[in-house]
Structures are given as structure tokens and as C-alpha cells.
Short mmCIF file of N, CA and C in Angstrom, two decimals:
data_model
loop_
_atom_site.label_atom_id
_atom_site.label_comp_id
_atom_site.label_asym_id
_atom_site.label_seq_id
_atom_site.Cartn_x
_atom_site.Cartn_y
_atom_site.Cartn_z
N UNK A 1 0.82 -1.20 0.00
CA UNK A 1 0.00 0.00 0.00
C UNK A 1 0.87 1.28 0.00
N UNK A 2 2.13 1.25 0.72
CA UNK A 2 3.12 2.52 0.58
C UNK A 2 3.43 2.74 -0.39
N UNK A 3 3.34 1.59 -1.47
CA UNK A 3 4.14 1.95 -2.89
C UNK A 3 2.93 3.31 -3.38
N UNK A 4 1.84 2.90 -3.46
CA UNK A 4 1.25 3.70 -4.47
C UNK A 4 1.26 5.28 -3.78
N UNK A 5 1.99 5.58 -2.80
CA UNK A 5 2.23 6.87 -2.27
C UNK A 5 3.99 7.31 -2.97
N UNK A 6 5.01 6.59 -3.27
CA UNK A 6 5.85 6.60 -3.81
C UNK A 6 5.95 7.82 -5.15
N UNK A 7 5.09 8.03 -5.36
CA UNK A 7 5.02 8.89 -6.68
C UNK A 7 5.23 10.20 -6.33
N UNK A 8 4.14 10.48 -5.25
CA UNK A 8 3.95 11.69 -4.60
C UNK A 8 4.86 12.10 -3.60
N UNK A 9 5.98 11.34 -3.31
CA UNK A 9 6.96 11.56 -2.69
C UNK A 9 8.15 11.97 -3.51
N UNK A 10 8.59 11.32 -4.54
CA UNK A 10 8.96 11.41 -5.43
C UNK A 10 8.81 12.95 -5.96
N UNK A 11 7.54 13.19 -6.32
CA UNK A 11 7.26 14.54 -7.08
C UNK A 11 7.68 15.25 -5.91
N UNK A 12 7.60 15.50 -4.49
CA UNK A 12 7.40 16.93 -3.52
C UNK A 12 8.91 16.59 -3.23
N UNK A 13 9.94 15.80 -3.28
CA UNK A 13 11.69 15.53 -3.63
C UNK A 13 12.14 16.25 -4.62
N UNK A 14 11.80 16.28 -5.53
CA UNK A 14 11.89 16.67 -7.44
C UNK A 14 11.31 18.62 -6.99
N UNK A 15 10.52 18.93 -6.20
CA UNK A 15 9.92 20.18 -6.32
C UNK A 15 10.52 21.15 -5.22
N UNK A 16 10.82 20.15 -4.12
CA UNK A 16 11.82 20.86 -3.24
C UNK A 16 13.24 21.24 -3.42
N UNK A 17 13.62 20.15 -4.06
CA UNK A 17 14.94 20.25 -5.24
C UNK A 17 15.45 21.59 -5.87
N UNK A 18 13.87 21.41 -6.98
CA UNK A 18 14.35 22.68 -7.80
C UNK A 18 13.95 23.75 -6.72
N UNK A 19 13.16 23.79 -6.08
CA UNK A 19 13.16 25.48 -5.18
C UNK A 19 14.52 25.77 -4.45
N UNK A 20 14.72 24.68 -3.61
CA UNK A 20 16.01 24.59 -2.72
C UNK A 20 17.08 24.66 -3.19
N UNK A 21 17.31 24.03 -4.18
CA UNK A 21 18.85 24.01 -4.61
C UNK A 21 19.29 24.88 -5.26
N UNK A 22 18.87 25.34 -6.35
CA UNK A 22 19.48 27.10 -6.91
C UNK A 22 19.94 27.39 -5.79
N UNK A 23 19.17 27.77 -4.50
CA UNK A 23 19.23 29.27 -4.06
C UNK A 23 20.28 28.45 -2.90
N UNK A 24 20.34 27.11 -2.53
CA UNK A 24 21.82 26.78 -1.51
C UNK A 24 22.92 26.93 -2.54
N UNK A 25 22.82 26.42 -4.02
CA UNK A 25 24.09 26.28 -4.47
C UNK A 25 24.50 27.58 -4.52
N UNK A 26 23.38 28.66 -4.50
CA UNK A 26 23.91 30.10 -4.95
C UNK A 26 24.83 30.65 -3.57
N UNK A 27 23.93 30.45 -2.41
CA UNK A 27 24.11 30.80 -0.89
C UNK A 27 25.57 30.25 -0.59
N UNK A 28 26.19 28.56 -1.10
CA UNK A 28 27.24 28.37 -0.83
C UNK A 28 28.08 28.74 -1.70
N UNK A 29 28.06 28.91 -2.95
CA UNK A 29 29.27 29.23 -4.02
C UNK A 29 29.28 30.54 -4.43
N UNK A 30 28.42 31.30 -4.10
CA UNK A 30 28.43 32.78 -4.30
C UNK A 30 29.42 33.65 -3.61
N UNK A 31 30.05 34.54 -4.14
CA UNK A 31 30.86 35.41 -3.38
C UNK A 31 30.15 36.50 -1.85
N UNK A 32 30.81 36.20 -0.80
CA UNK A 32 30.08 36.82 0.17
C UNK A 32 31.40 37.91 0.98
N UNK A 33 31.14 39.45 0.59
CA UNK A 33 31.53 40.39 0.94
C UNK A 33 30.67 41.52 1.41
N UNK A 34 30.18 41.05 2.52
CA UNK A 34 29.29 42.15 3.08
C UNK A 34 30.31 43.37 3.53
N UNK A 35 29.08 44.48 3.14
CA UNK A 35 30.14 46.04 3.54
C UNK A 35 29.15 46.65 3.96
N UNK A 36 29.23 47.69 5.20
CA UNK A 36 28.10 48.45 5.36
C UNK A 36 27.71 49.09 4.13
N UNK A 37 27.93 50.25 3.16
CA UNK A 37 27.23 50.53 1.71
C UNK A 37 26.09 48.75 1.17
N UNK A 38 26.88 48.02 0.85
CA UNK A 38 25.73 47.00 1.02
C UNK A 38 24.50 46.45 1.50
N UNK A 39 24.95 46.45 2.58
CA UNK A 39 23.83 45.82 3.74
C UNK A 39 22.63 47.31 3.65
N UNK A 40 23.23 48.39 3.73
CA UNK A 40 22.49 49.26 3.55
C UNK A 40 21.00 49.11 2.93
N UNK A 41 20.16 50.02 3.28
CA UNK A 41 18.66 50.08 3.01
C UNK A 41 18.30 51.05 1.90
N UNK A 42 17.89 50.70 0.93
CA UNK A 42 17.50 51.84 -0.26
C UNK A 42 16.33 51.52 -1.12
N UNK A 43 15.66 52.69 -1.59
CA UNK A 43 14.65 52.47 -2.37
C UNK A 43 15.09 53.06 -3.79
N UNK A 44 14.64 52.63 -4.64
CA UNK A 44 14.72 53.20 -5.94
C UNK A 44 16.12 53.70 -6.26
N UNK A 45 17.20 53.17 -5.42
CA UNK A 45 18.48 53.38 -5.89
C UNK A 45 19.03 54.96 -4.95
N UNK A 46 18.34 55.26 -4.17
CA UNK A 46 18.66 55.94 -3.48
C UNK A 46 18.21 56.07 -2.08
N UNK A 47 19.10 56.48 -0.82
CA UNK A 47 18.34 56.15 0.63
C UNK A 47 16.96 56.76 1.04
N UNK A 48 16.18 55.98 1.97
CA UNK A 48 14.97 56.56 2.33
C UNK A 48 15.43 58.04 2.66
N UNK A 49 14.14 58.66 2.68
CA UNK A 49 14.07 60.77 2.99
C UNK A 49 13.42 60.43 4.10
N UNK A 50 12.20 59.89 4.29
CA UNK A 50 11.20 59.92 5.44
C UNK A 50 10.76 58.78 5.83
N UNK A 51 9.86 58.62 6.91
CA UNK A 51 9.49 57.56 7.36
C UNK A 51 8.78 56.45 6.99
N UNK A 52 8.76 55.42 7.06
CA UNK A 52 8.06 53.99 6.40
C UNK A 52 6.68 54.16 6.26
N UNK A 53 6.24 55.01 7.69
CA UNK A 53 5.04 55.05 7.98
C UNK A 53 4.12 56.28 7.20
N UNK A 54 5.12 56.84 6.32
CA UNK A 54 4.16 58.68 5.79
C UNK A 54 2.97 57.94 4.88
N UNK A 55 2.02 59.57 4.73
CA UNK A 55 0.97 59.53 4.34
C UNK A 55 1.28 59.22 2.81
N UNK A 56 0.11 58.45 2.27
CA UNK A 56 0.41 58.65 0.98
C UNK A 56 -1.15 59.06 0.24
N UNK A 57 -1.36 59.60 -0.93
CA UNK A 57 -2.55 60.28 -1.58
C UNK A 57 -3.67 59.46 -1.79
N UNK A 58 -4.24 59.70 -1.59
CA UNK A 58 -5.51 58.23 -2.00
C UNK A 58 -5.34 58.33 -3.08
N UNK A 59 -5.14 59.09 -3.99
CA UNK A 59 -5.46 59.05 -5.83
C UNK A 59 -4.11 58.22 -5.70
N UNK A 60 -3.44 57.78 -5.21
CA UNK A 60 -2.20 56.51 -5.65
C UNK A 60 -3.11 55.62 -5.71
N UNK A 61 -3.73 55.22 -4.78
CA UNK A 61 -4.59 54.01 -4.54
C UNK A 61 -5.69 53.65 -5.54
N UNK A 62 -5.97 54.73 -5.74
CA UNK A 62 -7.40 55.18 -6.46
C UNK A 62 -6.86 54.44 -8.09
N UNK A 63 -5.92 55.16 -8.13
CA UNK A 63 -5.28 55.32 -9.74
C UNK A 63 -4.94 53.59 -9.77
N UNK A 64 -4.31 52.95 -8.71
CA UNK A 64 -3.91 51.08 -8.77
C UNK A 64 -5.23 50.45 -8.96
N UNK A 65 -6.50 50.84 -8.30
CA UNK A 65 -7.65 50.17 -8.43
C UNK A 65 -8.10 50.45 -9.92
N UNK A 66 -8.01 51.68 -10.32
CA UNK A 66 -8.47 51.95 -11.80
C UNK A 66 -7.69 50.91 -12.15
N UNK A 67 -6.37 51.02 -12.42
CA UNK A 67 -5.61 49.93 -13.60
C UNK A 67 -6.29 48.30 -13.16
N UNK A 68 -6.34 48.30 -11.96
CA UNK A 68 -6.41 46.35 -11.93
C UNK A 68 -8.09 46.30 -12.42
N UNK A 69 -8.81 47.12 -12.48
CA UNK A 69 -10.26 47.01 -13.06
C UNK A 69 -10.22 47.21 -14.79
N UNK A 70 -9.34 48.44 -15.41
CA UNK A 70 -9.76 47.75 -16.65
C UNK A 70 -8.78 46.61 -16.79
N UNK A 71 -7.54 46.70 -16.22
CA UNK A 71 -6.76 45.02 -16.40
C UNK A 71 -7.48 43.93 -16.63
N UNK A 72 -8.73 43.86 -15.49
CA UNK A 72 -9.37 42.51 -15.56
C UNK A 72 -10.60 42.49 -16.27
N UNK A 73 -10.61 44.14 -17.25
CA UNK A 73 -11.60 44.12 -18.16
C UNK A 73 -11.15 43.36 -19.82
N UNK A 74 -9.85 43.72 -20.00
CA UNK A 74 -9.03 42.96 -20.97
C UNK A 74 -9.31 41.35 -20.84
N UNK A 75 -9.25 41.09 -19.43
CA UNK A 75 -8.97 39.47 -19.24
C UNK A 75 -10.67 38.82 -19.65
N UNK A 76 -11.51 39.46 -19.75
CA UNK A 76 -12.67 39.10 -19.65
C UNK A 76 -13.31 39.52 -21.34
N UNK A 77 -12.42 40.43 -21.97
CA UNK A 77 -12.80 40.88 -23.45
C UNK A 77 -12.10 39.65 -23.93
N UNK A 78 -10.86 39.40 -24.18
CA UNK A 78 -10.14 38.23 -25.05
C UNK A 78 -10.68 37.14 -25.23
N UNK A 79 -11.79 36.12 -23.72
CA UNK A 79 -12.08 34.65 -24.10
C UNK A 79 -13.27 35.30 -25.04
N UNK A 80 -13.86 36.30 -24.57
CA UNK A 80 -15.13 36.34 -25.24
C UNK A 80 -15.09 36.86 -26.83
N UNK A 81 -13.79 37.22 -26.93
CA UNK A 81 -13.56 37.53 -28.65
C UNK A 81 -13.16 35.81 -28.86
N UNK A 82 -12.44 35.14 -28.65
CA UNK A 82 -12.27 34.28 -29.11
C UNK A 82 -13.72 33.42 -29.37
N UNK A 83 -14.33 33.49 -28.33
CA UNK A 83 -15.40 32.51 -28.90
C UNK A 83 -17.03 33.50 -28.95
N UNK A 84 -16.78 34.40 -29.79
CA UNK A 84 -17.79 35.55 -30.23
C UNK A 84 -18.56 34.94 -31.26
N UNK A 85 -18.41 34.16 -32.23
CA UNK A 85 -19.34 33.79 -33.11
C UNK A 85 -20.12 32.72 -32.47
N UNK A 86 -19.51 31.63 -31.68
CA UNK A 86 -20.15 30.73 -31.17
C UNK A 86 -21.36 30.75 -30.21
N UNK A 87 -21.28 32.61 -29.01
CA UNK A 87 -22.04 32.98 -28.49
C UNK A 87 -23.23 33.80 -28.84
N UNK A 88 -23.42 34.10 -30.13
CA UNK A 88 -24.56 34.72 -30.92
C UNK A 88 -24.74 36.20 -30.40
N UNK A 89 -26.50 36.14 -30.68
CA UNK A 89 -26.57 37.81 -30.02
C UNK A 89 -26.32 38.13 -28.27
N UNK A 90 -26.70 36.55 -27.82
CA UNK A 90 -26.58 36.78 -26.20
C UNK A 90 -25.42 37.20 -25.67
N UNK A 91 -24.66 37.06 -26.18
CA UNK A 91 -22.50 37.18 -26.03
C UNK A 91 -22.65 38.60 -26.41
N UNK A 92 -23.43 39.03 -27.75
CA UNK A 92 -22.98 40.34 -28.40
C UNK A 92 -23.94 41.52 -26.50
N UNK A 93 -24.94 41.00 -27.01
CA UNK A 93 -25.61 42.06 -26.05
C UNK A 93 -24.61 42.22 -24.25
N UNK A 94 -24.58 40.67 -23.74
CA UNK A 94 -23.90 40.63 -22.63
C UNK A 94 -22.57 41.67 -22.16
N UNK A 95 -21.68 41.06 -23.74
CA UNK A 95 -20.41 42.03 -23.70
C UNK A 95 -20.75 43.37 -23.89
N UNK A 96 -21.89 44.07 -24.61
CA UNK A 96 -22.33 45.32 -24.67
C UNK A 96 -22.43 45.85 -23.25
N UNK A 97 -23.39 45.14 -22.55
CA UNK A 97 -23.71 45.73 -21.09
C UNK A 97 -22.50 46.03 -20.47
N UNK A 98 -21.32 44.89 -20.47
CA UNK A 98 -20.28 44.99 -19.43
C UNK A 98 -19.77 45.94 -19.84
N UNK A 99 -19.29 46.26 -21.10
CA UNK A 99 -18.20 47.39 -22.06
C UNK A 99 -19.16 48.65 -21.73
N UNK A 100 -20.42 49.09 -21.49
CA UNK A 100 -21.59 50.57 -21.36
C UNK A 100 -21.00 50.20 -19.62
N UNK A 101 -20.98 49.41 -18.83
CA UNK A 101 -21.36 49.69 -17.53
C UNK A 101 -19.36 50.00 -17.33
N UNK A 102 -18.58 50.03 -17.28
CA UNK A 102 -17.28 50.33 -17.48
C UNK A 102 -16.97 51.60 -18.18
N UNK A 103 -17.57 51.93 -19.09
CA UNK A 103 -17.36 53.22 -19.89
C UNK A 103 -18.01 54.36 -19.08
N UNK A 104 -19.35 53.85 -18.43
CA UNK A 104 -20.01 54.89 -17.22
C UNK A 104 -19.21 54.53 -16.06
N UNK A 105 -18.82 54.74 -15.89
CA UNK A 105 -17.54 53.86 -14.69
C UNK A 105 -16.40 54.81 -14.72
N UNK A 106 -15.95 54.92 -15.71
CA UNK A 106 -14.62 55.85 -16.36
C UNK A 106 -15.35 57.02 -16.11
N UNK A 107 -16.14 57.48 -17.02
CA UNK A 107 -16.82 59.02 -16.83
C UNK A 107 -16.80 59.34 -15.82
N UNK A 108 -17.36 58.15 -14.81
CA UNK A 108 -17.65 59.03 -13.84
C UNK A 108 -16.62 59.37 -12.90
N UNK A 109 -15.90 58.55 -13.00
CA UNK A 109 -13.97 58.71 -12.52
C UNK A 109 -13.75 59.77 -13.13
N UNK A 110 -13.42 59.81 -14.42
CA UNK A 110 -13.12 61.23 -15.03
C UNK A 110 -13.59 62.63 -14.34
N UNK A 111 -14.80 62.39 -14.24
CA UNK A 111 -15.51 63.90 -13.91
C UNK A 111 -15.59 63.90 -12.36
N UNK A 112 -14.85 63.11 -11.57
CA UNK A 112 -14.89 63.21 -10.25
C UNK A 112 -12.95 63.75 -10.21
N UNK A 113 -12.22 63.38 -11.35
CA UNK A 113 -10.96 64.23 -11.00
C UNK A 113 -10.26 63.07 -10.66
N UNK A 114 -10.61 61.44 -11.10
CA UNK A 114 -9.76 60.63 -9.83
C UNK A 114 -8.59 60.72 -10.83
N UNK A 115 -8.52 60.86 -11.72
CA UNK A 115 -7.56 61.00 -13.31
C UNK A 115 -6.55 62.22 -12.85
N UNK A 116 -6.73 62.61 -12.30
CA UNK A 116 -5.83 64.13 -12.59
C UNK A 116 -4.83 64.12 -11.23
N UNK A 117 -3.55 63.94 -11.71
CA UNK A 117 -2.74 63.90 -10.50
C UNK A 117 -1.90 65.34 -10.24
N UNK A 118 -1.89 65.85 -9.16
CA UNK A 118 -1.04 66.85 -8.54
C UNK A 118 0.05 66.69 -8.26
#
């Protein structure tokens, strides 16, 4: 009865492998010269100005939620172009509604200013 578990041992050996081993062979054969400039803390290639904790604008936030909404409006246009003839008028009208209820969506982002950064 242990054999037929053999496989699955096998595979999570084979998967720990590849995760684990790059990063020991790298950890042991890699050159290790720590220097304070190194170890050092930086963002964007230059040291923090202010604290971890500062305020930041809601229109940052605002503006990431816009992108991941039409992002996942793309993801939802492509299957339905691909299989657009197969879905008739119900596909045509459906995708109509979603593409009108998104476009009033934008406007109304637009004319609320969430678009316009200072």
C-alpha cells in the first residue's frame, strides 16, 4: 500500500529540489563580501528621505484600483472575442452591457478628477 504513495513523494523531492537548490548552491558558491554601503537600506536606488510610515494620496490608490479594473476588463474581453461567433446575439448584447457599464464607470472617474494627479 506505501508503494502507491511513492510517486507523490517522489514529485514533492523533485519540487523541493528545484526550489532549494538554486538558491543553496547560490548561498554556498556565491561570493560573500558584506560592507556596510551593502547591507544598507534603499529604495529606488537611493536612501529613504522619510518615514516607512508617511501619508500617501488616496489618488495613488485610487489610480492602482483603476488599472487592476480595466486590467481585468481585458482578461474578460479576449475569451469572449475568441469565442464571439459561437455565443450569438446573447455574447454580443452581454459584452455590450459589461463594455456601457465600465465606460459609465470611467466618466464618472473622469468627472470626479480621480484621473488628474497633482
Amino acid at each position: 500500500m506505501l508503494e502507491n504513495y511513492l510517486p507523490i513523494v517522489v514529485f514533492i523531492m523533485l519540487g523541493l529540489g528545484f526550489g532549494v537548490g538554486p538558491m543553496l548552491i547560490g548561498y554556498l558558491l556565491g561570493p560573500s563580501k558584506p560592507d556596510e554601503e551593502k547591507n544598507s537600506q534603499f529604495e529606488c536606488g537611493f536612501p529613504a528621505f522619510d518615514d516607512s510610515r508617511m501619508y500617501f494620496n488616496v489618488r495613488y490608490y485610487l489610480v492602482a484600483i483603476l488599472f487592476i479594473l480595466f486590467d481585468l476588463e481585458v482578461a474578460f474581453v479576449f475569451p469572449w472575442a475568441v469565442v464571439q461567433s459561437q455565443l450569438g446575439w446573447f455574447g454580443f448584447v452581454a459584452i455590450s452591457i459589461f463594455l456601457f457599464l465600465l465606460v459609465v464607470g470611467f466618466i464618472f472617474e473622469w468627472k470626479k478628477g480621480a484621473l488628474e494627479w497633482e
